[in-house]
Short mmCIF file of C-alpha atoms in Angstrom, two decimals:
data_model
loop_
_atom_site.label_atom_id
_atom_site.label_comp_id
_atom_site.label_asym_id
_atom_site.label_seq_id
_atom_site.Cartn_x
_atom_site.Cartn_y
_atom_site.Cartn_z
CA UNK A 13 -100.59 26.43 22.72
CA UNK A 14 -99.15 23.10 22.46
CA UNK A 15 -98.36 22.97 18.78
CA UNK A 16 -96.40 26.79 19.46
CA UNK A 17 -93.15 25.76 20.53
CA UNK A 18 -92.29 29.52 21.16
CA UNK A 19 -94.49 32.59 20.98
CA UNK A 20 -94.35 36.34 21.25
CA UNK A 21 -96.51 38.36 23.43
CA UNK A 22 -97.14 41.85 22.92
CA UNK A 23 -95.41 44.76 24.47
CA UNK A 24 -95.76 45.93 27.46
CA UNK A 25 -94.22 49.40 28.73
CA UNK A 26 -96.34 49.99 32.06
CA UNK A 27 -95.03 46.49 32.98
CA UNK A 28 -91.31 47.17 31.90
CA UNK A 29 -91.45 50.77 33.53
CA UNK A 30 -90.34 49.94 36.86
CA UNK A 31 -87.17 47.67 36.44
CA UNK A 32 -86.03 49.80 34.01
CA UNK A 33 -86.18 52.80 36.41
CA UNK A 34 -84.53 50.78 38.54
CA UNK A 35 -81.89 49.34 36.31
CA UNK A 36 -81.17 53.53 34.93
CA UNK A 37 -80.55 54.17 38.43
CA UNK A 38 -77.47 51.68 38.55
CA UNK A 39 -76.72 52.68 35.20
CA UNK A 40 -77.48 55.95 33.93
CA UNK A 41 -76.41 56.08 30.48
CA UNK A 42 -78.90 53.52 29.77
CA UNK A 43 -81.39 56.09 29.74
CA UNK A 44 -80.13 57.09 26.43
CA UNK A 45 -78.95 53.71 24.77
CA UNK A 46 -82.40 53.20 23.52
CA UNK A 47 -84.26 49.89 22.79
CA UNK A 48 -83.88 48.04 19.70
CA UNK A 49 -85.98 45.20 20.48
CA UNK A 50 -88.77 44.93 23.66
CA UNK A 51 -89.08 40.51 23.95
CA UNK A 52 -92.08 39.48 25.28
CA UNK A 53 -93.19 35.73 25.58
CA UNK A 54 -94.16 33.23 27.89
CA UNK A 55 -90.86 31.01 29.18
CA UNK A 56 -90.43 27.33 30.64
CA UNK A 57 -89.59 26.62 34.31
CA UNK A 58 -88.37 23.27 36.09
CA UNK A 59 -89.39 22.22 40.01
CA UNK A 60 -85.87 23.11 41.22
CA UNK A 61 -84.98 25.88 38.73
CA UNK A 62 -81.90 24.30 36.74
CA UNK A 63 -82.23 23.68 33.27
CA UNK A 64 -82.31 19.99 31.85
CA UNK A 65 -79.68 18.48 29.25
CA UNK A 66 -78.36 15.76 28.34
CA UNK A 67 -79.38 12.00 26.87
CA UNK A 68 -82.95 10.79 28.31
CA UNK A 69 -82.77 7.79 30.73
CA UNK A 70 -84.00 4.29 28.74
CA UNK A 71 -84.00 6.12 25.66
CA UNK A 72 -80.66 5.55 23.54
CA UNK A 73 -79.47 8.90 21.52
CA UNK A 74 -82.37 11.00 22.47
CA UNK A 75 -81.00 13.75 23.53
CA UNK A 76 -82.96 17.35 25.19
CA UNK A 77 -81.80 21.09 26.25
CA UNK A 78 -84.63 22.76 27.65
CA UNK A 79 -86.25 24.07 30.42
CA UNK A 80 -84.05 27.35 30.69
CA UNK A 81 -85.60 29.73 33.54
CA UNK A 82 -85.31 33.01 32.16
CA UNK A 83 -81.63 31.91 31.54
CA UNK A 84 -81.69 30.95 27.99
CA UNK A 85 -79.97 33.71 26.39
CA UNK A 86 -77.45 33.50 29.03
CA UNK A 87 -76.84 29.59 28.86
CA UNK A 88 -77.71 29.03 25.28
CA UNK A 89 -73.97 28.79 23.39
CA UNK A 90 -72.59 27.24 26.39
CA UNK A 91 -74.94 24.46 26.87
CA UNK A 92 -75.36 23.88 23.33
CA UNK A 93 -71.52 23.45 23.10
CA UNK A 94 -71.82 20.77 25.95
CA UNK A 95 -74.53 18.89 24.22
CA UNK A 96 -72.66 18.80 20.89
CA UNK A 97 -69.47 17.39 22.70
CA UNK A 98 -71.85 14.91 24.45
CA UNK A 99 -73.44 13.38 21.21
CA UNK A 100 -70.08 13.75 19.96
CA UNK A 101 -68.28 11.84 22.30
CA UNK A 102 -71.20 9.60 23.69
CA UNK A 103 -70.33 11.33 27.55
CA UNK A 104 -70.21 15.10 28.84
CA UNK A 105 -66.88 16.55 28.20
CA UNK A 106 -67.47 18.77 31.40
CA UNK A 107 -69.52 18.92 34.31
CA UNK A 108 -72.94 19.23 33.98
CA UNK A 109 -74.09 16.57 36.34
CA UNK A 110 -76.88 19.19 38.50
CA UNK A 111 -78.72 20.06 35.19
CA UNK A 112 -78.65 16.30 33.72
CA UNK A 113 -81.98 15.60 33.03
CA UNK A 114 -81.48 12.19 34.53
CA UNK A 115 -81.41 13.91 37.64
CA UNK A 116 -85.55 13.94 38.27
CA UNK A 117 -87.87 11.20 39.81
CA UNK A 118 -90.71 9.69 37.53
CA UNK A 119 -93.66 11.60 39.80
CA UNK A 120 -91.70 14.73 39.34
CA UNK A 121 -93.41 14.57 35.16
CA UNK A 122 -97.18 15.36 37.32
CA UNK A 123 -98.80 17.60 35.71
CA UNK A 124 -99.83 18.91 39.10
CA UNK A 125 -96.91 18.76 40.30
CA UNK A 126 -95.22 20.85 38.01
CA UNK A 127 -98.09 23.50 37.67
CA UNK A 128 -97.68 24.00 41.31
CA UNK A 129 -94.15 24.12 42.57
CA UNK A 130 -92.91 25.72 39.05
CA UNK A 131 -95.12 28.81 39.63
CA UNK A 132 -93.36 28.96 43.37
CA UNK A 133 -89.57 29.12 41.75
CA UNK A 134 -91.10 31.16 39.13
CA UNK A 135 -91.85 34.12 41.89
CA UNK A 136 -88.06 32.70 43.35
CA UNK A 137 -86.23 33.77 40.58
CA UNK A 138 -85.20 36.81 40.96
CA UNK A 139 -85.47 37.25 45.21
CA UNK A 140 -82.77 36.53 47.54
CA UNK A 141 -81.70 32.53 47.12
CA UNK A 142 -81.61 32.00 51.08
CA UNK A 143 -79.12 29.04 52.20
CA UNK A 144 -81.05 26.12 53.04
CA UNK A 145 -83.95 27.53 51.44
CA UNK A 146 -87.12 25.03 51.90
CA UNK A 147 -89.77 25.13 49.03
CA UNK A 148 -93.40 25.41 50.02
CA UNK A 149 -95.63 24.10 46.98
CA UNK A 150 -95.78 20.43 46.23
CA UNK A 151 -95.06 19.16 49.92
CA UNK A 152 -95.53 15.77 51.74
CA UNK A 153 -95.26 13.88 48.58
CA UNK A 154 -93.43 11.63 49.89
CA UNK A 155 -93.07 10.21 53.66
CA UNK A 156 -90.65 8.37 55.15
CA UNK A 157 -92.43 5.54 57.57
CA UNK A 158 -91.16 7.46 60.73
CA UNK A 159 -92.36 10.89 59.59
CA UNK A 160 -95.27 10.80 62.91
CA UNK A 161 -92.34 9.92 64.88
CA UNK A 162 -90.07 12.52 63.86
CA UNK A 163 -93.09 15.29 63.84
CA UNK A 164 -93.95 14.52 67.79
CA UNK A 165 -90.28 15.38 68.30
CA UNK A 166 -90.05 18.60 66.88
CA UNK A 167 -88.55 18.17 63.73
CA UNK A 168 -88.61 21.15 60.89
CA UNK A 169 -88.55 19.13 57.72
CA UNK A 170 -87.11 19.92 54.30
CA UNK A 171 -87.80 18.40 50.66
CA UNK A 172 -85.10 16.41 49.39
CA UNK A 173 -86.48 15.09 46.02
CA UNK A 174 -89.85 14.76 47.00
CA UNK A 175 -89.01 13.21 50.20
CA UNK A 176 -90.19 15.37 54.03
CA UNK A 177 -86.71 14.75 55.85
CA UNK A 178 -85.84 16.21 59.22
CA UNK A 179 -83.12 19.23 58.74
CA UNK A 180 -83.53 19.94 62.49
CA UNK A 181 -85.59 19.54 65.79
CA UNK A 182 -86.69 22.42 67.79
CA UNK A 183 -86.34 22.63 71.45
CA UNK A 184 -89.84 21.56 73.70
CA UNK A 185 -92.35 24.29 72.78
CA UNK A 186 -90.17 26.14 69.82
CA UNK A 187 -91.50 26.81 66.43
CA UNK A 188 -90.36 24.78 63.98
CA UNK A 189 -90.49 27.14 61.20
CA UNK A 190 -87.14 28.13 59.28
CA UNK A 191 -86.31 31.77 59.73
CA UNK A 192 -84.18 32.89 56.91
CA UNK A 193 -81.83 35.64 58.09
CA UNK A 194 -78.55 37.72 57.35
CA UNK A 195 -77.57 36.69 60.70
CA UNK A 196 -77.61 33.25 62.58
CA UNK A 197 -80.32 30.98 61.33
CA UNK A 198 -82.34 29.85 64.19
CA UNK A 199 -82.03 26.49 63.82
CA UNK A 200 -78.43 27.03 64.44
CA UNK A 201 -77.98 26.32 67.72
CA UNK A 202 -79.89 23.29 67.72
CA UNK A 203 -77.93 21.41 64.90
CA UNK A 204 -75.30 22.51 67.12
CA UNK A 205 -76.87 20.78 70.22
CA UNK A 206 -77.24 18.07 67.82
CA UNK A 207 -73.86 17.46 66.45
CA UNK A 208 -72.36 17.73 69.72
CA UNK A 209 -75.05 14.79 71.00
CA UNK A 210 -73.34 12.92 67.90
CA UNK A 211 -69.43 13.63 69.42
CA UNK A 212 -70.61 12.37 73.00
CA UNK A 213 -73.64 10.40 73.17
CA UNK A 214 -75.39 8.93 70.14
CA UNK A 215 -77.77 10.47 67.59
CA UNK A 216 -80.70 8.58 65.33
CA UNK A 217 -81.11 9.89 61.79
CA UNK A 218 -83.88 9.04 59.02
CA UNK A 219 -81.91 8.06 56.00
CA UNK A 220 -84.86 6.48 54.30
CA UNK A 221 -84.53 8.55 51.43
CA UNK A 222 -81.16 7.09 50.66
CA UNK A 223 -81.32 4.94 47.21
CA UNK A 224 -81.18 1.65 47.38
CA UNK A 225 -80.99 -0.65 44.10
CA UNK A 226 -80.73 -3.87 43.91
CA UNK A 227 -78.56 -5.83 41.37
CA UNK A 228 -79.24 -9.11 40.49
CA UNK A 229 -78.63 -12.39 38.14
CA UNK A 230 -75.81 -14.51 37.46
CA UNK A 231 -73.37 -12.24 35.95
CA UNK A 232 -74.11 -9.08 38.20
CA UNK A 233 -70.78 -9.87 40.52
CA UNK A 234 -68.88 -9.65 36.95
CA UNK A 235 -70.86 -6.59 35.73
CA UNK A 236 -70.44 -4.75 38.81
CA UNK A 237 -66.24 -5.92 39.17
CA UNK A 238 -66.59 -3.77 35.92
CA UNK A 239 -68.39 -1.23 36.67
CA UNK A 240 -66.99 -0.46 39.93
CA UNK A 241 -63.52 0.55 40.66
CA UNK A 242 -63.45 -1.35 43.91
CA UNK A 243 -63.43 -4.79 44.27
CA UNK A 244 -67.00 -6.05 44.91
CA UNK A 245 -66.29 -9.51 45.07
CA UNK A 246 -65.66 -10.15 48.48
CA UNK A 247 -67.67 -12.30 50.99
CA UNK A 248 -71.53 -12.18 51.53
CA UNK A 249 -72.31 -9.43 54.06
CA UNK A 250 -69.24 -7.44 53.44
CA UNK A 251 -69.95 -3.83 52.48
CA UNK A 252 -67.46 -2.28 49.99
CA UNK A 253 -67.41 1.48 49.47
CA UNK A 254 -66.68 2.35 45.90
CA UNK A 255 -67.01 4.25 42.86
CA UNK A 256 -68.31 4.26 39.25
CA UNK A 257 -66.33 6.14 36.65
CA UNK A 258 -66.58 7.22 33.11
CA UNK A 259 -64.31 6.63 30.37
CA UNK A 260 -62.07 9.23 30.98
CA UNK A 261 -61.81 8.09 35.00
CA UNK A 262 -64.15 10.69 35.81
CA UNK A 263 -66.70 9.62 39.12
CA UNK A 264 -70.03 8.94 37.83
CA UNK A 265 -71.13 7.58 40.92
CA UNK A 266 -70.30 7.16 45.01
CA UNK A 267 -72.03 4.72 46.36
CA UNK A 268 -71.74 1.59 49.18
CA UNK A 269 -72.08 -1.91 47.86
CA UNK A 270 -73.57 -5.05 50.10
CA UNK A 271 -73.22 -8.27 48.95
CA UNK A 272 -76.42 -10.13 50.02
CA UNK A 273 -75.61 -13.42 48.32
CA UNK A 274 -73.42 -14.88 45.51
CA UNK A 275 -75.88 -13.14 43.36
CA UNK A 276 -77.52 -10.10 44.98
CA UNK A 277 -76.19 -6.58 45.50
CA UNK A 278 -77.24 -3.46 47.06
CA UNK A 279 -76.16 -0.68 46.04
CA UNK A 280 -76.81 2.47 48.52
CA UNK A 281 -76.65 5.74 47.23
CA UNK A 282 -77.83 9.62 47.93
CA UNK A 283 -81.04 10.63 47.49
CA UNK A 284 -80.61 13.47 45.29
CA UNK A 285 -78.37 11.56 42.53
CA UNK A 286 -80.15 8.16 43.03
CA UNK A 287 -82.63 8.58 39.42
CA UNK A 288 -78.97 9.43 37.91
CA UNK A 289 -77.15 6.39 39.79
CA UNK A 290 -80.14 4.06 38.24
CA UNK A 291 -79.80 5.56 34.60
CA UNK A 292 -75.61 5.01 34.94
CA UNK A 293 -76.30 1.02 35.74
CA UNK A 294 -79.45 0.78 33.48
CA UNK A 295 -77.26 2.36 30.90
CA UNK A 296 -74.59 -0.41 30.86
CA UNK A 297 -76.75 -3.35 30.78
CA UNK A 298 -76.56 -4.87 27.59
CA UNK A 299 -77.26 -7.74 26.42
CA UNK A 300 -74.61 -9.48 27.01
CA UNK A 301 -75.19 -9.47 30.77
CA UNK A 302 -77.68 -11.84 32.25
CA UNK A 303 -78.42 -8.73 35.36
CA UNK A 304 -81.35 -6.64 36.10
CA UNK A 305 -81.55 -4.09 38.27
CA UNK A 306 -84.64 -2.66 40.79
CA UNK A 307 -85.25 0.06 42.89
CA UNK A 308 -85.75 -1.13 46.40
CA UNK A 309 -85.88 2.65 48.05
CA UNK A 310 -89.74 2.31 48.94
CA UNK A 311 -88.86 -1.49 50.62
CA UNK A 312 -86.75 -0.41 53.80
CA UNK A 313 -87.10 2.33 56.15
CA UNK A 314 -82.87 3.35 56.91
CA UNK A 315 -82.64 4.40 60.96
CA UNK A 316 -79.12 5.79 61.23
CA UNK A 317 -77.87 5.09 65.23
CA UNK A 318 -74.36 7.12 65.40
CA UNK A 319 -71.98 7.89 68.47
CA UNK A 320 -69.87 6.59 70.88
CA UNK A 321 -73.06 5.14 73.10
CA UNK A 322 -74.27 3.46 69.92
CA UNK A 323 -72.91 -0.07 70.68
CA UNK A 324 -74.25 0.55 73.89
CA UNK A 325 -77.85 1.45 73.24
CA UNK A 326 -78.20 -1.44 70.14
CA UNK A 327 -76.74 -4.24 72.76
CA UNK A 328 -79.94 -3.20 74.79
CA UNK A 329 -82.44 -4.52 71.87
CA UNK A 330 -80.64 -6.92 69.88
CA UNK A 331 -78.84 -10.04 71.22
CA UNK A 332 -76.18 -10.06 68.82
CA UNK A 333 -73.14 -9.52 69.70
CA UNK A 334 -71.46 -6.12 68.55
CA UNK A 335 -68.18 -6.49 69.50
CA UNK A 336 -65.48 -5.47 67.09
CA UNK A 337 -64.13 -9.13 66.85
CA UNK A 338 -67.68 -10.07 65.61
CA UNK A 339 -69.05 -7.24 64.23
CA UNK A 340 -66.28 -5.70 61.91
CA UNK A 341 -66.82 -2.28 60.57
CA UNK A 342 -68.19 -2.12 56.50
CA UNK A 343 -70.09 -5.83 57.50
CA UNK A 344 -73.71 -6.32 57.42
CA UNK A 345 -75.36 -8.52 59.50
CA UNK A 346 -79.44 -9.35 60.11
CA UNK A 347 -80.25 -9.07 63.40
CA UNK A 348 -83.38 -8.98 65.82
CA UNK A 349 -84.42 -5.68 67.39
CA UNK A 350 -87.39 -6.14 69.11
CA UNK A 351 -90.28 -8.42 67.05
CA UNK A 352 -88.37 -7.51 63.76
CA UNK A 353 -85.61 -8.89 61.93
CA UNK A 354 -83.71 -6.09 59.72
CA UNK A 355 -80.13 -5.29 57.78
CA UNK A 356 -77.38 -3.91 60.08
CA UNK A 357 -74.74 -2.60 58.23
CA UNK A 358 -71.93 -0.99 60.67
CA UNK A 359 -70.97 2.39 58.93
CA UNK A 360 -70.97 5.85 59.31
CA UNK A 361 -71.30 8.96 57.30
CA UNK A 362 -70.70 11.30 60.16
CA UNK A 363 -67.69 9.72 61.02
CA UNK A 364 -68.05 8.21 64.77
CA UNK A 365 -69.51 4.81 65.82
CA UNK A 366 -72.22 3.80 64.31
CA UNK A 367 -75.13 1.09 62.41
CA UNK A 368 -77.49 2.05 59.60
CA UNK A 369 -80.53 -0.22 60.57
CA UNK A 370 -82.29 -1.38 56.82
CA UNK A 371 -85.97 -2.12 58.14
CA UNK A 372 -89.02 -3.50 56.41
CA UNK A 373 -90.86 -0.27 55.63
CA UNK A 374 -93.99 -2.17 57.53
CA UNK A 375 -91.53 -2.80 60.56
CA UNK A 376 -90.20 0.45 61.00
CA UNK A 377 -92.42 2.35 63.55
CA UNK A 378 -91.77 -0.56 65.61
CA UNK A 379 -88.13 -0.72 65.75
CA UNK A 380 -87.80 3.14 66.08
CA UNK A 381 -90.01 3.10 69.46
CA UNK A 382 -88.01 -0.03 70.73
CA UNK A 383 -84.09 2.02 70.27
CA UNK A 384 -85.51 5.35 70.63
CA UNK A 385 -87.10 3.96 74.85
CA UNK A 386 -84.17 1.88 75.09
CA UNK A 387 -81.60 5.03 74.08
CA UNK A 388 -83.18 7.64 76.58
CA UNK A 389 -80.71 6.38 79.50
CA UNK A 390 -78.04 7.30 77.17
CA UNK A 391 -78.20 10.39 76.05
CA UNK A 392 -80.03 9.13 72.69
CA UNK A 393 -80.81 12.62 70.87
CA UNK A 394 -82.68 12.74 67.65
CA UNK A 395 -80.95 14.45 64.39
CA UNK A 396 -81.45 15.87 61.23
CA UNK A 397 -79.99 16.70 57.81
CA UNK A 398 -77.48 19.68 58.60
CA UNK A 399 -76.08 18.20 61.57
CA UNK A 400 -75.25 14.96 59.15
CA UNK A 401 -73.88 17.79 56.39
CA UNK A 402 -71.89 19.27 59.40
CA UNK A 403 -70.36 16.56 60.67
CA UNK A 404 -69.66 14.75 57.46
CA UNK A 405 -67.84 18.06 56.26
CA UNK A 406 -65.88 17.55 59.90
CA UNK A 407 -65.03 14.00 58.82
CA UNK A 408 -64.10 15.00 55.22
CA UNK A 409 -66.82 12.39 54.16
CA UNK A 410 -67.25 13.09 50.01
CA UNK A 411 -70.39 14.08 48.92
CA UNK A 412 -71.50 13.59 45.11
CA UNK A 413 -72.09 17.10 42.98
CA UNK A 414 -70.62 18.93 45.78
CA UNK A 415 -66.94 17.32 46.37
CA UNK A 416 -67.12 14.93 43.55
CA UNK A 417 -67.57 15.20 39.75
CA UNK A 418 -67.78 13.79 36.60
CA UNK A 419 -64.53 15.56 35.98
CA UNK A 420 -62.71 14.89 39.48
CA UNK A 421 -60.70 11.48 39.55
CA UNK A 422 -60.48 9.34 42.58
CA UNK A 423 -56.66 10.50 42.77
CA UNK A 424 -57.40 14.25 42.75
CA UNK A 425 -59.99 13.64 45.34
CA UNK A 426 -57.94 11.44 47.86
CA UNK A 427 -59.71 8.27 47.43
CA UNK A 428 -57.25 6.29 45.74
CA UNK A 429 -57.60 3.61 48.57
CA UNK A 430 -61.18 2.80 47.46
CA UNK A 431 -59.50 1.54 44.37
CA UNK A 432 -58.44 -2.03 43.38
CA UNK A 433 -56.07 -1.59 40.48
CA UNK A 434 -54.96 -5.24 40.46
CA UNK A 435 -58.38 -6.75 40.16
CA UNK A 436 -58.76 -8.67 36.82
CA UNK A 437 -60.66 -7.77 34.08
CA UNK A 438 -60.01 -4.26 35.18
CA UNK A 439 -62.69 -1.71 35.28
CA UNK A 440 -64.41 1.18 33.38
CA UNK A 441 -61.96 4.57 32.76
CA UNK A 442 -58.90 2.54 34.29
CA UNK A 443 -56.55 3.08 31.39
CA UNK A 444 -57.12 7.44 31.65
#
């Protein structure tokens, strides 16, 4: 009932019976430690099965813990110490950043939605949690432009954050079903086909899913020199990868900045902390700063071209010139691929030659079909999301919640060259 915030059921033995058998079998002397209290109730689930805490985005001291899994009992005095300490202090005092509850998408509160994919983790709970584990409820929520494309060539896609991304392709004729095993996944051998396409050829990637906000209004070069430990002020078209940290120097963020114009930024981030990323800025927009910010994700379609034949197979649709004397790696540039004009920014997140393409969503079909023909007489191979996990692990690439923390410092995690110490006006958590 809705006005029941937490209710009792009553007991049930023929239920319990079998776990218990189970758990007197491990432990024997539980058979005579007797029962001093048989819980029943009903209990609350979230879509990915991690509890939520923490201040709610856009609302200022509001604070939840809830949504425990089962887990309650287990979680309860430590994550009600961390939420003290974080009304307390105004900012986590540890990391907590995969159960913030700034971590979920607005369509991710559908009633649907959460009816459907929280009875899947539900029956998840207590089975084996297989790596790379694909949900099954709630999918094709949300498509990247090129999803047909990637489909005809045998990609097995995965759910990152509502989005269908392609973890791998299948050979010509192969299923394209994960097979969860003890042993060698079967898609193993094709990531490796993949990443070695990356070392010696080229690969094209989907990033689409990648966030992408844009910050804007006369004082967002000021706000964001502030905000960012690296110096964002730098020409238009330059791309500046940097950081956002808390007050205690603790990374809040890891992101790549393009300056699109004296007044416009975009700020590229990962898909699975981009909600969070938004919150961070939103957060520190007060009203002393004349800046809003707006979430341009949906707007471009991101094709990722990476290896040594990159240069190569982009000089064969674009006429601009790609030369390292006038195409500088971290710049951006617009250039023409085909009957479209898109962002070319020349980086890499698997760590070999390479330009993430920033297409008009509208536009993007068309560009793909242009580099994808013009690629085939060089090797052009498409990719998916472990071979970009692999080879970004290869290249010791950082990746947020899993190398970097609230609590890690850009010194502890060797990127003290991403920071500009001298720049003035400083920067949030210099002085820790």
């Amino acid at each position: 009932p809705k006005e029941t915030a937490f209710i009792e059921l009553p007991e049930d033995w023929e239920h319990f019976e079998l776990p218990m058998t189970k758990a007197i079998e491990i432990v024997p002397d539980l058979a005579n430690a007797g029962i001093a209290k048989f819980l029943n109730g009903p209990e609350s689930f979230t879509p990915d099965l991690l509890f939520m805490i923490g201040e709610v985005p856009g609302l200022k001291n509001l604070y939840v813990s809830t949504g425990y899994n089962s887990e309650g009992i287990e979680f309860g005095a430590g994550a009600g110490r961390a939420l003290a300490e974080w009304i307390i202090a105004g900012e986590p005092q540890m990391d907590i950043s995969f159960v913030d509850v700034a971590r979920f998408h607005p369509f991710q509160v559908n009633k649907r939605y959460l009816h459907d994919r929280t009875a899947e983790v539900l029956g998840l709970h207590y089975k084996m949690h297989w790596p790379a584990y694909q949900p099954e409820t709630c999918r094709g929520v949300r498509k990247s432009a090129l999803h047909d494309r990637w489909a005809r060539l045998g990609a097995s896609f995965g759910e990152g954050m509502g989005w269908e991304r392609p973890m791998w392709f299948a050979g010509e004729g192969e299923p394209t079903k994960n097979i969860y095993s003890y042993d060698e996944p079967n898609w193993f051998k094709y990531v490796s086909q993949e990443c070695k396409a990356a070392r010696n050829d080229a690969i094209l990637l989907d990033q689409s899913s990648f966030g992408k906000h844009l910050v804007q209004g006369r004082d967002a070069c000021r706000f964001l020199q502030w905000l960012c430990a690296g110096n964002v002020d730098v020409p238009v078209g330059k791309l500046v990868y940097t950081h956002m940290l808390n007050e205690k120097a603790g990374i809040e963020t890891d992101i790549t900045v393009n300056r699109l114009s004296q007044t416009e930024f975009l700020i590229i981030s990962s898909a699975t902390v981009h909600p969070r990323d938004k919150a961070w800025i939103s957060k520190h927009i007060t009203g002393e700063w004349n800046v809003t910010v707006t979430d341009m994700t949906s707007g471009y379609a991101v094709l990722s071209l990476q290896g040594p034949r990159s240069r190569e197979i982009l000089s064969q649709v674009t006429d601009t010139d790609l030369a390292n004397s006038a195409f500088p790696f971290a710049t951006s540039q617009e250039i023409d691929i085909g009957y479209a004009r898109v962002i070319a920014n020349r980086l890499t997140y698997v760590g070999e030659l390479g330009w993430e393409l920033h297409i008009p969503t509208e536009m993007a079909q068309h560009v793909f079909d242009v580099v994808w023909e013009a690629g085939q007489a060089y090797g052009l191979k498409a990719a998916g999301y472990h071979a970009l996990e692999h080879l970004r692990s290869e290249r010791a690439y950082r990746e947020y919640q899993l190398d970097l923390t609230p609590v890690d410092t850009l010194l502890e995690a060797g990127l003290g060259f991403t920071v500009d110490w001298n720049k003035e006006g400083g920067f949030i958590g210099k002085d820790a």
